[in-house]
Amino acid sequence: DSGVTQTPKHLITATGQRVTLRCSPRSGDLSVYWYQQSLDQGLQFLIQYYNGEERAKGNILERFSAQQFPDLHSELNLSSLELGDSALYFCASSVYDSWAETQYFGPGTRLLVL
Amino acid sequence: DQQVKQNSPSLSVQEGRISILNCDYTNSMFDYFLWYKKYPAEGPTFLISISSIKDKNEDGRFTVFLNKSAKHLSLHIVPSQPGDSAVYFCAATSGTYKYIFGTGTRLKVLA
């Protein structure tokens, strides 16, 4: 158990709909990352927040947005869903040691768009 | 443009032998590399990392080697155990908080 929680575990919805994925980081971690893993693909970096502020952006579609709240949990909003958005969505929180950052991943949310 | 490549989708190794997983990258700005292990229905778990100022980092049965001139890193697992069967991802970053992951190699350790 990494200490990162994600809800829901599974989500089935229809094209054109909007969903919200939730992530709670490990206690004390200020940074949250969001990744998308499509079938047979690596993890694609979407976006990173640090203490409520967006810090880095990857290949995140305009239909997708995220935010991090004062209690440090984060939400990823996916709208106008398409079949190709079906994927595993992971969040990770991170901690810095003396010289490097380690990310701890949640169990993921499996999204199926029908 | 796949900046981090794991060209072997799968690998099978006998228990007790060495497992070698490979990863190639194209971006010379990458300065920190990581390996993650992923079991089905779980998120990736951090295994080991290496900074570009080093060429080797060891942690128990796991050793990561970095060859900067070849833009290549490898993960050695010795001895391999059945519990090591999982998908292994390498990842790289250039300090911009953007982590680029490879597509993974599925390791199967045969008892």
mmCIF file with all atom_site columns, C-alpha atoms in Angstrom:
data_model
loop_
_atom_site.group_PDB
_atom_site.id
_atom_site.type_symbol
_atom_site.label_atom_id
_atom_site.label_alt_id
_atom_site.label_comp_id
_atom_site.label_asym_id
_atom_site.label_entity_id
_atom_site.label_seq_id
_atom_site.pdbx_PDB_ins_code
_atom_site.Cartn_x
_atom_site.Cartn_y
_atom_site.Cartn_z
_atom_site.occupancy
_atom_site.B_iso_or_equiv
_atom_site.pdbx_formal_charge
_atom_site.auth_seq_id
_atom_site.auth_comp_id
_atom_site.auth_asym_id
_atom_site.auth_atom_id
_atom_site.pdbx_PDB_model_num
ATOM 1   C CA . ASP A 1 1   ? 0.000   0.000   0.000   1.00 0.00 ? 1   ASP A CA 1
ATOM 2   C CA . SER A 1 2   ? 1.645   3.217   -1.212  1.00 0.00 ? 2   SER A CA 1
ATOM 3   C CA . GLY A 1 3   ? -0.541  5.469   0.913   1.00 0.00 ? 3   GLY A CA 1
ATOM 4   C CA . VAL A 1 4   ? -1.971  7.172   -2.169  1.00 0.00 ? 4   VAL A CA 1
ATOM 5   C CA . THR A 1 5   ? -5.677  6.606   -2.656  1.00 0.00 ? 5   THR A CA 1
ATOM 6   C CA . GLN A 1 6   ? -7.695  6.976   -5.826  1.00 0.00 ? 6   GLN A CA 1
ATOM 7   C CA . THR A 1 7   ? -11.430 6.841   -6.312  1.00 0.00 ? 7   THR A CA 1
ATOM 8   C CA . PRO A 1 8   ? -13.303 5.365   -7.988  1.00 0.00 ? 8   PRO A CA 1
ATOM 9   C CA . LYS A 1 9   ? -11.460 2.178   -8.905  1.00 0.00 ? 9   LYS A CA 1
ATOM 10  C CA . HIS A 1 10  ? -13.587 1.599   -11.968 1.00 0.00 ? 10  HIS A CA 1
ATOM 11  C CA . LEU A 1 11  ? -15.712 3.930   -14.020 1.00 0.00 ? 11  LEU A CA 1
ATOM 12  C CA . ILE A 1 12  ? -17.895 3.119   -17.003 1.00 0.00 ? 12  ILE A CA 1
ATOM 13  C CA . THR A 1 13  ? -19.476 5.956   -18.895 1.00 0.00 ? 13  THR A CA 1
ATOM 14  C CA . ALA A 1 14  ? -20.632 6.987   -22.349 1.00 0.00 ? 14  ALA A CA 1
ATOM 15  C CA . THR A 1 15  ? -19.086 9.162   -25.006 1.00 0.00 ? 15  THR A CA 1
ATOM 16  C CA . GLY A 1 16  ? -19.725 12.852  -24.521 1.00 0.00 ? 16  GLY A CA 1
ATOM 17  C CA . GLN A 1 17  ? -19.971 12.547  -20.741 1.00 0.00 ? 17  GLN A CA 1
ATOM 18  C CA . ARG A 1 18  ? -17.847 14.142  -18.045 1.00 0.00 ? 18  ARG A CA 1
ATOM 19  C CA . VAL A 1 19  ? -16.183 12.377  -15.133 1.00 0.00 ? 19  VAL A CA 1
ATOM 20  C CA . THR A 1 20  ? -14.087 13.358  -12.141 1.00 0.00 ? 20  THR A CA 1
ATOM 21  C CA . LEU A 1 21  ? -11.277 11.230  -10.777 1.00 0.00 ? 21  LEU A CA 1
ATOM 22  C CA . ARG A 1 22  ? -10.058 11.837  -7.265  1.00 0.00 ? 22  ARG A CA 1
ATOM 23  C CA . CYS A 1 23  ? -6.656  11.380  -5.688  1.00 0.00 ? 23  CYS A CA 1
ATOM 24  C CA . SER A 1 24  ? -5.507  11.731  -2.094  1.00 0.00 ? 24  SER A CA 1
ATOM 25  C CA . PRO A 1 25  ? -1.735  11.936  -1.713  1.00 0.00 ? 25  PRO A CA 1
ATOM 26  C CA . ARG A 1 26  ? 0.319   10.413  1.062   1.00 0.00 ? 26  ARG A CA 1
ATOM 27  C CA . SER A 1 27  ? 0.248   12.355  4.268   1.00 0.00 ? 27  SER A CA 1
ATOM 28  C CA . GLY A 1 28  ? 2.689   15.221  4.032   1.00 0.00 ? 28  GLY A CA 1
ATOM 29  C CA . ASP A 1 29  ? 3.322   14.987  0.296   1.00 0.00 ? 29  ASP A CA 1
ATOM 30  C CA . LEU A 1 30  ? 2.688   18.303  -1.419  1.00 0.00 ? 30  LEU A CA 1
ATOM 31  C CA . SER A 1 31  ? 3.112   17.175  -4.998  1.00 0.00 ? 31  SER A CA 1
ATOM 32  C CA . VAL A 1 32  ? 0.589   15.271  -7.116  1.00 0.00 ? 32  VAL A CA 1
ATOM 33  C CA . TYR A 1 33  ? 1.140   13.904  -10.606 1.00 0.00 ? 33  TYR A CA 1
ATOM 34  C CA . TRP A 1 34  ? -1.468  12.539  -13.016 1.00 0.00 ? 34  TRP A CA 1
ATOM 35  C CA . TYR A 1 35  ? -0.681  9.913   -15.648 1.00 0.00 ? 35  TYR A CA 1
ATOM 36  C CA . GLN A 1 36  ? -2.664  8.107   -18.326 1.00 0.00 ? 36  GLN A CA 1
ATOM 37  C CA . GLN A 1 37  ? -1.878  4.560   -19.361 1.00 0.00 ? 37  GLN A CA 1
ATOM 38  C CA . SER A 1 38  ? -3.626  3.330   -22.473 1.00 0.00 ? 38  SER A CA 1
ATOM 39  C CA . LEU A 1 39  ? -3.540  -0.287  -23.626 1.00 0.00 ? 39  LEU A CA 1
ATOM 40  C CA . ASP A 1 40  ? 0.038   -1.499  -24.151 1.00 0.00 ? 40  ASP A CA 1
ATOM 41  C CA . GLN A 1 41  ? 1.367   1.997   -23.643 1.00 0.00 ? 41  GLN A CA 1
ATOM 42  C CA . GLY A 1 42  ? 3.654   3.473   -21.084 1.00 0.00 ? 42  GLY A CA 1
ATOM 43  C CA . LEU A 1 43  ? 2.496   6.012   -18.587 1.00 0.00 ? 43  LEU A CA 1
ATOM 44  C CA . GLN A 1 44  ? 1.867   9.341   -20.245 1.00 0.00 ? 44  GLN A CA 1
ATOM 45  C CA . PHE A 1 45  ? 2.472   12.312  -17.985 1.00 0.00 ? 45  PHE A CA 1
ATOM 46  C CA . LEU A 1 46  ? -0.523  14.633  -17.906 1.00 0.00 ? 46  LEU A CA 1
ATOM 47  C CA . ILE A 1 47  ? -0.010  17.282  -15.269 1.00 0.00 ? 47  ILE A CA 1
ATOM 48  C CA . GLN A 1 48  ? 1.648   18.026  -11.916 1.00 0.00 ? 48  GLN A CA 1
ATOM 49  C CA . TYR A 1 49  ? 0.522   20.147  -8.998  1.00 0.00 ? 49  TYR A CA 1
ATOM 50  C CA . TYR A 1 50  ? 2.578   21.290  -6.068  1.00 0.00 ? 50  TYR A CA 1
ATOM 51  C CA . ASN A 1 51  ? 0.892   22.706  -2.983  1.00 0.00 ? 51  ASN A CA 1
ATOM 52  C CA . GLY A 1 52  ? -2.148  23.806  -4.954  1.00 0.00 ? 52  GLY A CA 1
ATOM 53  C CA . GLU A 1 53  ? -0.327  25.290  -7.930  1.00 0.00 ? 53  GLU A CA 1
ATOM 54  C CA . GLU A 1 54  ? 0.144   23.795  -11.370 1.00 0.00 ? 54  GLU A CA 1
ATOM 55  C CA . ARG A 1 55  ? 3.864   23.195  -11.848 1.00 0.00 ? 55  ARG A CA 1
ATOM 56  C CA . ALA A 1 56  ? 4.272   21.115  -15.000 1.00 0.00 ? 56  ALA A CA 1
ATOM 57  C CA . LYS A 1 57  ? 2.113   20.125  -17.899 1.00 0.00 ? 57  LYS A CA 1
ATOM 58  C CA . GLY A 1 58  ? 2.491   17.193  -20.247 1.00 0.00 ? 58  GLY A CA 1
ATOM 59  C CA . ASN A 1 59  ? 0.385   16.085  -23.175 1.00 0.00 ? 59  ASN A CA 1
ATOM 60  C CA . ILE A 1 60  ? -2.897  16.857  -21.487 1.00 0.00 ? 60  ILE A CA 1
ATOM 61  C CA . LEU A 1 61  ? -5.862  17.421  -23.765 1.00 0.00 ? 61  LEU A CA 1
ATOM 62  C CA . GLU A 1 62  ? -7.822  20.636  -23.510 1.00 0.00 ? 62  GLU A CA 1
ATOM 63  C CA . ARG A 1 63  ? -10.873 18.536  -22.598 1.00 0.00 ? 63  ARG A CA 1
ATOM 64  C CA . PHE A 1 64  ? -9.013  17.479  -19.455 1.00 0.00 ? 64  PHE A CA 1
ATOM 65  C CA . SER A 1 65  ? -8.364  19.672  -16.458 1.00 0.00 ? 65  SER A CA 1
ATOM 66  C CA . ALA A 1 66  ? -7.114  19.196  -12.944 1.00 0.00 ? 66  ALA A CA 1
ATOM 67  C CA . GLN A 1 67  ? -6.819  21.003  -9.675  1.00 0.00 ? 67  GLN A CA 1
ATOM 68  C CA . GLN A 1 68  ? -5.329  20.526  -6.250  1.00 0.00 ? 68  GLN A CA 1
ATOM 69  C CA . PHE A 1 69  ? -7.299  21.655  -3.251  1.00 0.00 ? 69  PHE A CA 1
ATOM 70  C CA . PRO A 1 70  ? -6.098  23.219  0.025   1.00 0.00 ? 70  PRO A CA 1
ATOM 71  C CA . ASP A 1 71  ? -6.245  19.818  1.733   1.00 0.00 ? 71  ASP A CA 1
ATOM 72  C CA . LEU A 1 72  ? -3.871  18.641  -1.070  1.00 0.00 ? 72  LEU A CA 1
ATOM 73  C CA . HIS A 1 73  ? -6.228  16.153  -2.653  1.00 0.00 ? 73  HIS A CA 1
ATOM 74  C CA . SER A 1 74  ? -6.472  16.471  -6.403  1.00 0.00 ? 74  SER A CA 1
ATOM 75  C CA . GLU A 1 75  ? -9.143  15.927  -8.996  1.00 0.00 ? 75  GLU A CA 1
ATOM 76  C CA . LEU A 1 76  ? -8.782  15.194  -12.688 1.00 0.00 ? 76  LEU A CA 1
ATOM 77  C CA . ASN A 1 77  ? -11.774 16.222  -14.766 1.00 0.00 ? 77  ASN A CA 1
ATOM 78  C CA . LEU A 1 78  ? -12.316 14.587  -18.127 1.00 0.00 ? 78  LEU A CA 1
ATOM 79  C CA . SER A 1 79  ? -15.042 16.039  -20.338 1.00 0.00 ? 79  SER A CA 1
ATOM 80  C CA . SER A 1 80  ? -16.579 15.351  -23.744 1.00 0.00 ? 80  SER A CA 1
ATOM 81  C CA . LEU A 1 81  ? -15.290 11.842  -23.365 1.00 0.00 ? 81  LEU A CA 1
ATOM 82  C CA . GLU A 1 82  ? -14.261 9.856   -26.410 1.00 0.00 ? 82  GLU A CA 1
ATOM 83  C CA . LEU A 1 83  ? -13.708 6.136   -26.859 1.00 0.00 ? 83  LEU A CA 1
ATOM 84  C CA . GLY A 1 84  ? -9.956  6.748   -26.958 1.00 0.00 ? 84  GLY A CA 1
ATOM 85  C CA . ASP A 1 85  ? -10.030 8.155   -23.438 1.00 0.00 ? 85  ASP A CA 1
ATOM 86  C CA . SER A 1 86  ? -10.549 4.656   -22.098 1.00 0.00 ? 86  SER A CA 1
ATOM 87  C CA . ALA A 1 87  ? -7.441  4.002   -20.042 1.00 0.00 ? 87  ALA A CA 1
ATOM 88  C CA . LEU A 1 88  ? -5.958  3.596   -16.605 1.00 0.00 ? 88  LEU A CA 1
ATOM 89  C CA . TYR A 1 89  ? -5.439  6.886   -14.847 1.00 0.00 ? 89  TYR A CA 1
ATOM 90  C CA . PHE A 1 90  ? -2.850  6.981   -12.102 1.00 0.00 ? 90  PHE A CA 1
ATOM 91  C CA . CYS A 1 91  ? -1.975  9.666   -9.677  1.00 0.00 ? 91  CYS A CA 1
ATOM 92  C CA . ALA A 1 92  ? 1.236   9.791   -7.727  1.00 0.00 ? 92  ALA A CA 1
ATOM 93  C CA . SER A 1 93  ? 2.462   11.895  -4.866  1.00 0.00 ? 93  SER A CA 1
ATOM 94  C CA . SER A 1 94  ? 6.106   12.551  -4.339  1.00 0.00 ? 94  SER A CA 1
ATOM 95  C CA . VAL A 1 95  ? 8.692   13.262  -1.741  1.00 0.00 ? 95  VAL A CA 1
ATOM 96  C CA . TYR A 1 96  ? 12.202  14.631  -2.101  1.00 0.00 ? 96  TYR A CA 1
ATOM 97  C CA . ASP A 1 97  ? 15.090  13.040  -0.290  1.00 0.00 ? 97  ASP A CA 1
ATOM 98  C CA . SER A 1 98  ? 18.575  14.517  -0.238  1.00 0.00 ? 98  SER A CA 1
ATOM 99  C CA . TRP A 1 99  ? 19.013  14.560  -4.000  1.00 0.00 ? 99  TRP A CA 1
ATOM 100 C CA . ALA A 1 100 ? 16.071  13.071  -5.799  1.00 0.00 ? 100 ALA A CA 1
ATOM 101 C CA . GLU A 1 101 ? 12.329  12.767  -6.002  1.00 0.00 ? 101 GLU A CA 1
ATOM 102 C CA . THR A 1 102 ? 10.462  9.508   -5.524  1.00 0.00 ? 102 THR A CA 1
ATOM 103 C CA . GLN A 1 103 ? 6.904   9.126   -6.751  1.00 0.00 ? 103 GLN A CA 1
ATOM 104 C CA . TYR A 1 104 ? 4.406   6.884   -4.996  1.00 0.00 ? 104 TYR A CA 1
ATOM 105 C CA . PHE A 1 105 ? 1.560   5.732   -7.169  1.00 0.00 ? 105 PHE A CA 1
ATOM 106 C CA . GLY A 1 106 ? -2.028  5.064   -6.313  1.00 0.00 ? 106 GLY A CA 1
ATOM 107 C CA . PRO A 1 107 ? -3.805  1.923   -7.549  1.00 0.00 ? 107 PRO A CA 1
ATOM 108 C CA . GLY A 1 108 ? -5.343  3.749   -10.491 1.00 0.00 ? 108 GLY A CA 1
ATOM 109 C CA . THR A 1 109 ? -8.814  4.389   -11.853 1.00 0.00 ? 109 THR A CA 1
ATOM 110 C CA . ARG A 1 110 ? -9.844  2.282   -14.815 1.00 0.00 ? 110 ARG A CA 1
ATOM 111 C CA . LEU A 1 111 ? -12.047 4.325   -17.135 1.00 0.00 ? 111 LEU A CA 1
ATOM 112 C CA . LEU A 1 112 ? -14.097 2.681   -19.833 1.00 0.00 ? 112 LEU A CA 1
ATOM 113 C CA . VAL A 1 113 ? -15.899 4.908   -22.303 1.00 0.00 ? 113 VAL A CA 1
ATOM 114 C CA . LEU A 1 114 ? -18.601 3.144   -24.288 1.00 0.00 ? 114 LEU A CA 1
ATOM 115 C CA . ASP B 2 1   ? 8.403   10.654  -30.529 1.00 0.00 ? 1   ASP B CA 1
ATOM 116 C CA . GLN B 2 2   ? 9.169   8.017   -27.923 1.00 0.00 ? 2   GLN B CA 1
ATOM 117 C CA . GLN B 2 3   ? 12.035  9.473   -25.915 1.00 0.00 ? 3   GLN B CA 1
ATOM 118 C CA . VAL B 2 4   ? 12.294  6.446   -23.646 1.00 0.00 ? 4   VAL B CA 1
ATOM 119 C CA . LYS B 2 5   ? 12.159  3.030   -25.257 1.00 0.00 ? 5   LYS B CA 1
ATOM 120 C CA . GLN B 2 6   ? 11.932  -0.444  -23.865 1.00 0.00 ? 6   GLN B CA 1
ATOM 121 C CA . ASN B 2 7   ? 12.313  -2.582  -26.928 1.00 0.00 ? 7   ASN B CA 1
ATOM 122 C CA . SER B 2 8   ? 11.640  -5.923  -25.285 1.00 0.00 ? 8   SER B CA 1
ATOM 123 C CA . PRO B 2 9   ? 7.954   -6.285  -24.451 1.00 0.00 ? 9   PRO B CA 1
ATOM 124 C CA . SER B 2 10  ? 8.596   -9.465  -22.507 1.00 0.00 ? 10  SER B CA 1
ATOM 125 C CA . LEU B 2 11  ? 11.335  -11.536 -20.933 1.00 0.00 ? 11  LEU B CA 1
ATOM 126 C CA . SER B 2 12  ? 11.376  -14.981 -19.326 1.00 0.00 ? 12  SER B CA 1
ATOM 127 C CA . VAL B 2 13  ? 14.094  -16.055 -16.906 1.00 0.00 ? 13  VAL B CA 1
ATOM 128 C CA . GLN B 2 14  ? 14.668  -19.089 -14.734 1.00 0.00 ? 14  GLN B CA 1
ATOM 129 C CA . GLU B 2 15  ? 14.469  -18.633 -10.987 1.00 0.00 ? 15  GLU B CA 1
ATOM 130 C CA . GLY B 2 16  ? 17.889  -17.954 -9.530  1.00 0.00 ? 16  GLY B CA 1
ATOM 131 C CA . ARG B 2 17  ? 19.308  -16.589 -12.758 1.00 0.00 ? 17  ARG B CA 1
ATOM 132 C CA . ILE B 2 18  ? 19.978  -12.969 -13.669 1.00 0.00 ? 18  ILE B CA 1
ATOM 133 C CA . SER B 2 19  ? 17.259  -10.832 -15.256 1.00 0.00 ? 19  SER B CA 1
ATOM 134 C CA . ILE B 2 20  ? 18.459  -7.941  -17.406 1.00 0.00 ? 20  ILE B CA 1
ATOM 135 C CA . LEU B 2 21  ? 15.941  -5.350  -18.498 1.00 0.00 ? 21  LEU B CA 1
ATOM 136 C CA . ASN B 2 22  ? 17.015  -2.692  -20.944 1.00 0.00 ? 22  ASN B CA 1
ATOM 137 C CA . CYS B 2 23  ? 15.982  0.856   -21.651 1.00 0.00 ? 23  CYS B CA 1
ATOM 138 C CA . ASP B 2 24  ? 17.192  3.351   -24.260 1.00 0.00 ? 24  ASP B CA 1
ATOM 139 C CA . TYR B 2 25  ? 16.619  7.076   -24.334 1.00 0.00 ? 25  TYR B CA 1
ATOM 140 C CA . THR B 2 26  ? 17.132  9.780   -26.898 1.00 0.00 ? 26  THR B CA 1
ATOM 141 C CA . ASN B 2 27  ? 17.096  13.007  -24.894 1.00 0.00 ? 27  ASN B CA 1
ATOM 142 C CA . SER B 2 28  ? 20.599  13.914  -23.725 1.00 0.00 ? 28  SER B CA 1
ATOM 143 C CA . MET B 2 29  ? 19.098  16.359  -21.229 1.00 0.00 ? 29  MET B CA 1
ATOM 144 C CA . PHE B 2 30  ? 17.735  13.548  -19.073 1.00 0.00 ? 30  PHE B CA 1
ATOM 145 C CA . ASP B 2 31  ? 19.685  13.499  -15.831 1.00 0.00 ? 31  ASP B CA 1
ATOM 146 C CA . TYR B 2 32  ? 17.711  11.212  -13.553 1.00 0.00 ? 32  TYR B CA 1
ATOM 147 C CA . PHE B 2 33  ? 16.434  7.743   -14.294 1.00 0.00 ? 33  PHE B CA 1
ATOM 148 C CA . LEU B 2 34  ? 14.116  5.432   -12.405 1.00 0.00 ? 34  LEU B CA 1
ATOM 149 C CA . TRP B 2 35  ? 12.791  1.908   -12.556 1.00 0.00 ? 35  TRP B CA 1
ATOM 150 C CA . TYR B 2 36  ? 9.296   0.976   -11.439 1.00 0.00 ? 36  TYR B CA 1
ATOM 151 C CA . LYS B 2 37  ? 7.677   -2.399  -10.999 1.00 0.00 ? 37  LYS B CA 1
ATOM 152 C CA . LYS B 2 38  ? 3.984   -2.928  -11.605 1.00 0.00 ? 38  LYS B CA 1
ATOM 153 C CA . TYR B 2 39  ? 1.811   -5.849  -10.585 1.00 0.00 ? 39  TYR B CA 1
ATOM 154 C CA . PRO B 2 40  ? -1.649  -6.322  -12.138 1.00 0.00 ? 40  PRO B CA 1
ATOM 155 C CA . ALA B 2 41  ? -4.375  -4.137  -10.610 1.00 0.00 ? 41  ALA B CA 1
ATOM 156 C CA . GLU B 2 42  ? -1.815  -2.065  -8.711  1.00 0.00 ? 42  GLU B CA 1
ATOM 157 C CA . GLY B 2 43  ? -0.007  1.180   -9.361  1.00 0.00 ? 43  GLY B CA 1
ATOM 158 C CA . PRO B 2 44  ? 3.697   1.205   -10.221 1.00 0.00 ? 44  PRO B CA 1
ATOM 159 C CA . THR B 2 45  ? 6.079   0.835   -7.302  1.00 0.00 ? 45  THR B CA 1
ATOM 160 C CA . PHE B 2 46  ? 9.416   2.618   -7.199  1.00 0.00 ? 46  PHE B CA 1
ATOM 161 C CA . LEU B 2 47  ? 12.367  0.229   -7.343  1.00 0.00 ? 47  LEU B CA 1
ATOM 162 C CA . ILE B 2 48  ? 15.618  2.048   -7.860  1.00 0.00 ? 48  ILE B CA 1
ATOM 163 C CA . SER B 2 49  ? 16.962  5.212   -9.431  1.00 0.00 ? 49  SER B CA 1
ATOM 164 C CA . ILE B 2 50  ? 20.204  6.643   -10.709 1.00 0.00 ? 50  ILE B CA 1
ATOM 165 C CA . SER B 2 51  ? 21.526  10.115  -11.299 1.00 0.00 ? 51  SER B CA 1
ATOM 166 C CA . SER B 2 52  ? 23.457  10.909  -14.447 1.00 0.00 ? 52  SER B CA 1
ATOM 167 C CA . ILE B 2 53  ? 26.548  11.635  -12.353 1.00 0.00 ? 53  ILE B CA 1
ATOM 168 C CA . LYS B 2 54  ? 26.766  7.936   -11.558 1.00 0.00 ? 54  LYS B CA 1
ATOM 169 C CA . ASP B 2 55  ? 27.088  4.873   -13.728 1.00 0.00 ? 55  ASP B CA 1
ATOM 170 C CA . LYS B 2 56  ? 25.865  2.317   -11.231 1.00 0.00 ? 56  LYS B CA 1
ATOM 171 C CA . ASN B 2 57  ? 23.513  2.142   -8.291  1.00 0.00 ? 57  ASN B CA 1
ATOM 172 C CA . GLU B 2 58  ? 22.840  -0.947  -6.242  1.00 0.00 ? 58  GLU B CA 1
ATOM 173 C CA . ASP B 2 59  ? 20.085  -1.848  -3.817  1.00 0.00 ? 59  ASP B CA 1
ATOM 174 C CA . GLY B 2 60  ? 20.015  -5.432  -2.661  1.00 0.00 ? 60  GLY B CA 1
ATOM 175 C CA . ARG B 2 61  ? 19.256  -7.702  -5.583  1.00 0.00 ? 61  ARG B CA 1
ATOM 176 C CA . PHE B 2 62  ? 18.672  -4.748  -7.900  1.00 0.00 ? 62  PHE B CA 1
ATOM 177 C CA . THR B 2 63  ? 21.387  -2.866  -9.755  1.00 0.00 ? 63  THR B CA 1
ATOM 178 C CA . VAL B 2 64  ? 20.893  -0.161  -12.329 1.00 0.00 ? 64  VAL B CA 1
ATOM 179 C CA . PHE B 2 65  ? 23.642  0.644   -14.826 1.00 0.00 ? 65  PHE B CA 1
ATOM 180 C CA . LEU B 2 66  ? 23.776  3.829   -16.838 1.00 0.00 ? 66  LEU B CA 1
ATOM 181 C CA . ASN B 2 67  ? 25.796  4.251   -20.022 1.00 0.00 ? 67  ASN B CA 1
ATOM 182 C CA . LYS B 2 68  ? 25.442  7.900   -20.942 1.00 0.00 ? 68  LYS B CA 1
ATOM 183 C CA . SER B 2 69  ? 27.433  7.700   -24.149 1.00 0.00 ? 69  SER B CA 1
ATOM 184 C CA . ALA B 2 70  ? 25.112  4.985   -25.430 1.00 0.00 ? 70  ALA B CA 1
ATOM 185 C CA . LYS B 2 71  ? 22.036  6.580   -23.836 1.00 0.00 ? 71  LYS B CA 1
ATOM 186 C CA . HIS B 2 72  ? 21.249  3.231   -22.333 1.00 0.00 ? 72  HIS B CA 1
ATOM 187 C CA . LEU B 2 73  ? 20.335  1.953   -18.924 1.00 0.00 ? 73  LEU B CA 1
ATOM 188 C CA . SER B 2 74  ? 19.714  -1.498  -17.651 1.00 0.00 ? 74  SER B CA 1
ATOM 189 C CA . LEU B 2 75  ? 18.248  -3.093  -14.570 1.00 0.00 ? 75  LEU B CA 1
ATOM 190 C CA . HIS B 2 76  ? 19.842  -6.277  -13.275 1.00 0.00 ? 76  HIS B CA 1
ATOM 191 C CA . ILE B 2 77  ? 18.004  -8.523  -10.851 1.00 0.00 ? 77  ILE B CA 1
ATOM 192 C CA . VAL B 2 78  ? 20.148  -11.176 -9.196  1.00 0.00 ? 78  VAL B CA 1
ATOM 193 C CA . PRO B 2 79  ? 19.000  -13.728 -8.260  1.00 0.00 ? 79  PRO B CA 1
ATOM 194 C CA . SER B 2 80  ? 15.605  -13.578 -9.917  1.00 0.00 ? 80  SER B CA 1
ATOM 195 C CA . GLN B 2 81  ? 12.664  -14.796 -7.866  1.00 0.00 ? 81  GLN B CA 1
ATOM 196 C CA . PRO B 2 82  ? 9.115   -15.740 -8.891  1.00 0.00 ? 82  PRO B CA 1
ATOM 197 C CA . GLY B 2 83  ? 7.820   -12.710 -6.971  1.00 0.00 ? 83  GLY B CA 1
ATOM 198 C CA . ASP B 2 84  ? 9.771   -10.505 -9.368  1.00 0.00 ? 84  ASP B CA 1
ATOM 199 C CA . SER B 2 85  ? 7.334   -11.414 -12.140 1.00 0.00 ? 85  SER B CA 1
ATOM 200 C CA . ALA B 2 86  ? 5.764   -8.088  -13.073 1.00 0.00 ? 86  ALA B CA 1
ATOM 201 C CA . VAL B 2 87  ? 5.906   -5.321  -15.649 1.00 0.00 ? 87  VAL B CA 1
ATOM 202 C CA . TYR B 2 88  ? 8.956   -3.088  -15.302 1.00 0.00 ? 88  TYR B CA 1
ATOM 203 C CA . PHE B 2 89  ? 8.946   0.511   -16.489 1.00 0.00 ? 89  PHE B CA 1
ATOM 204 C CA . CYS B 2 90  ? 11.940  2.749   -16.864 1.00 0.00 ? 90  CYS B CA 1
ATOM 205 C CA . ALA B 2 91  ? 11.443  6.491   -16.621 1.00 0.00 ? 91  ALA B CA 1
ATOM 206 C CA . ALA B 2 92  ? 13.578  9.551   -17.164 1.00 0.00 ? 92  ALA B CA 1
ATOM 207 C CA . THR B 2 93  ? 13.442  13.228  -16.366 1.00 0.00 ? 93  THR B CA 1
ATOM 208 C CA . SER B 2 94  ? 15.511  16.323  -16.993 1.00 0.00 ? 94  SER B CA 1
ATOM 209 C CA . GLY B 2 95  ? 14.572  18.032  -13.779 1.00 0.00 ? 95  GLY B CA 1
ATOM 210 C CA . THR B 2 96  ? 11.500  19.703  -15.249 1.00 0.00 ? 96  THR B CA 1
ATOM 211 C CA . TYR B 2 97  ? 9.099   17.578  -13.200 1.00 0.00 ? 97  TYR B CA 1
ATOM 212 C CA . LYS B 2 98  ? 8.055   15.838  -16.414 1.00 0.00 ? 98  LYS B CA 1
ATOM 213 C CA . TYR B 2 99  ? 8.726   12.144  -16.227 1.00 0.00 ? 99  TYR B CA 1
ATOM 214 C CA . ILE B 2 100 ? 8.853   10.176  -19.459 1.00 0.00 ? 100 ILE B CA 1
ATOM 215 C CA . PHE B 2 101 ? 8.059   6.495   -19.126 1.00 0.00 ? 101 PHE B CA 1
ATOM 216 C CA . GLY B 2 102 ? 8.869   3.605   -21.403 1.00 0.00 ? 102 GLY B CA 1
ATOM 217 C CA . THR B 2 103 ? 6.199   1.149   -22.507 1.00 0.00 ? 103 THR B CA 1
ATOM 218 C CA . GLY B 2 104 ? 7.321   -1.527  -20.066 1.00 0.00 ? 104 GLY B CA 1
ATOM 219 C CA . THR B 2 105 ? 8.816   -5.005  -20.162 1.00 0.00 ? 105 THR B CA 1
ATOM 220 C CA . ARG B 2 106 ? 6.873   -7.927  -18.755 1.00 0.00 ? 106 ARG B CA 1
ATOM 221 C CA . LEU B 2 107 ? 9.220   -10.152 -16.770 1.00 0.00 ? 107 LEU B CA 1
ATOM 222 C CA . LYS B 2 108 ? 8.270   -13.717 -16.029 1.00 0.00 ? 108 LYS B CA 1
ATOM 223 C CA . VAL B 2 109 ? 10.459  -15.649 -13.613 1.00 0.00 ? 109 VAL B CA 1
ATOM 224 C CA . LEU B 2 110 ? 9.969   -19.368 -14.030 1.00 0.00 ? 110 LEU B CA 1
ATOM 225 C CA . ALA B 2 111 ? 10.154  -21.586 -10.969 1.00 0.00 ? 111 ALA B CA 1
#
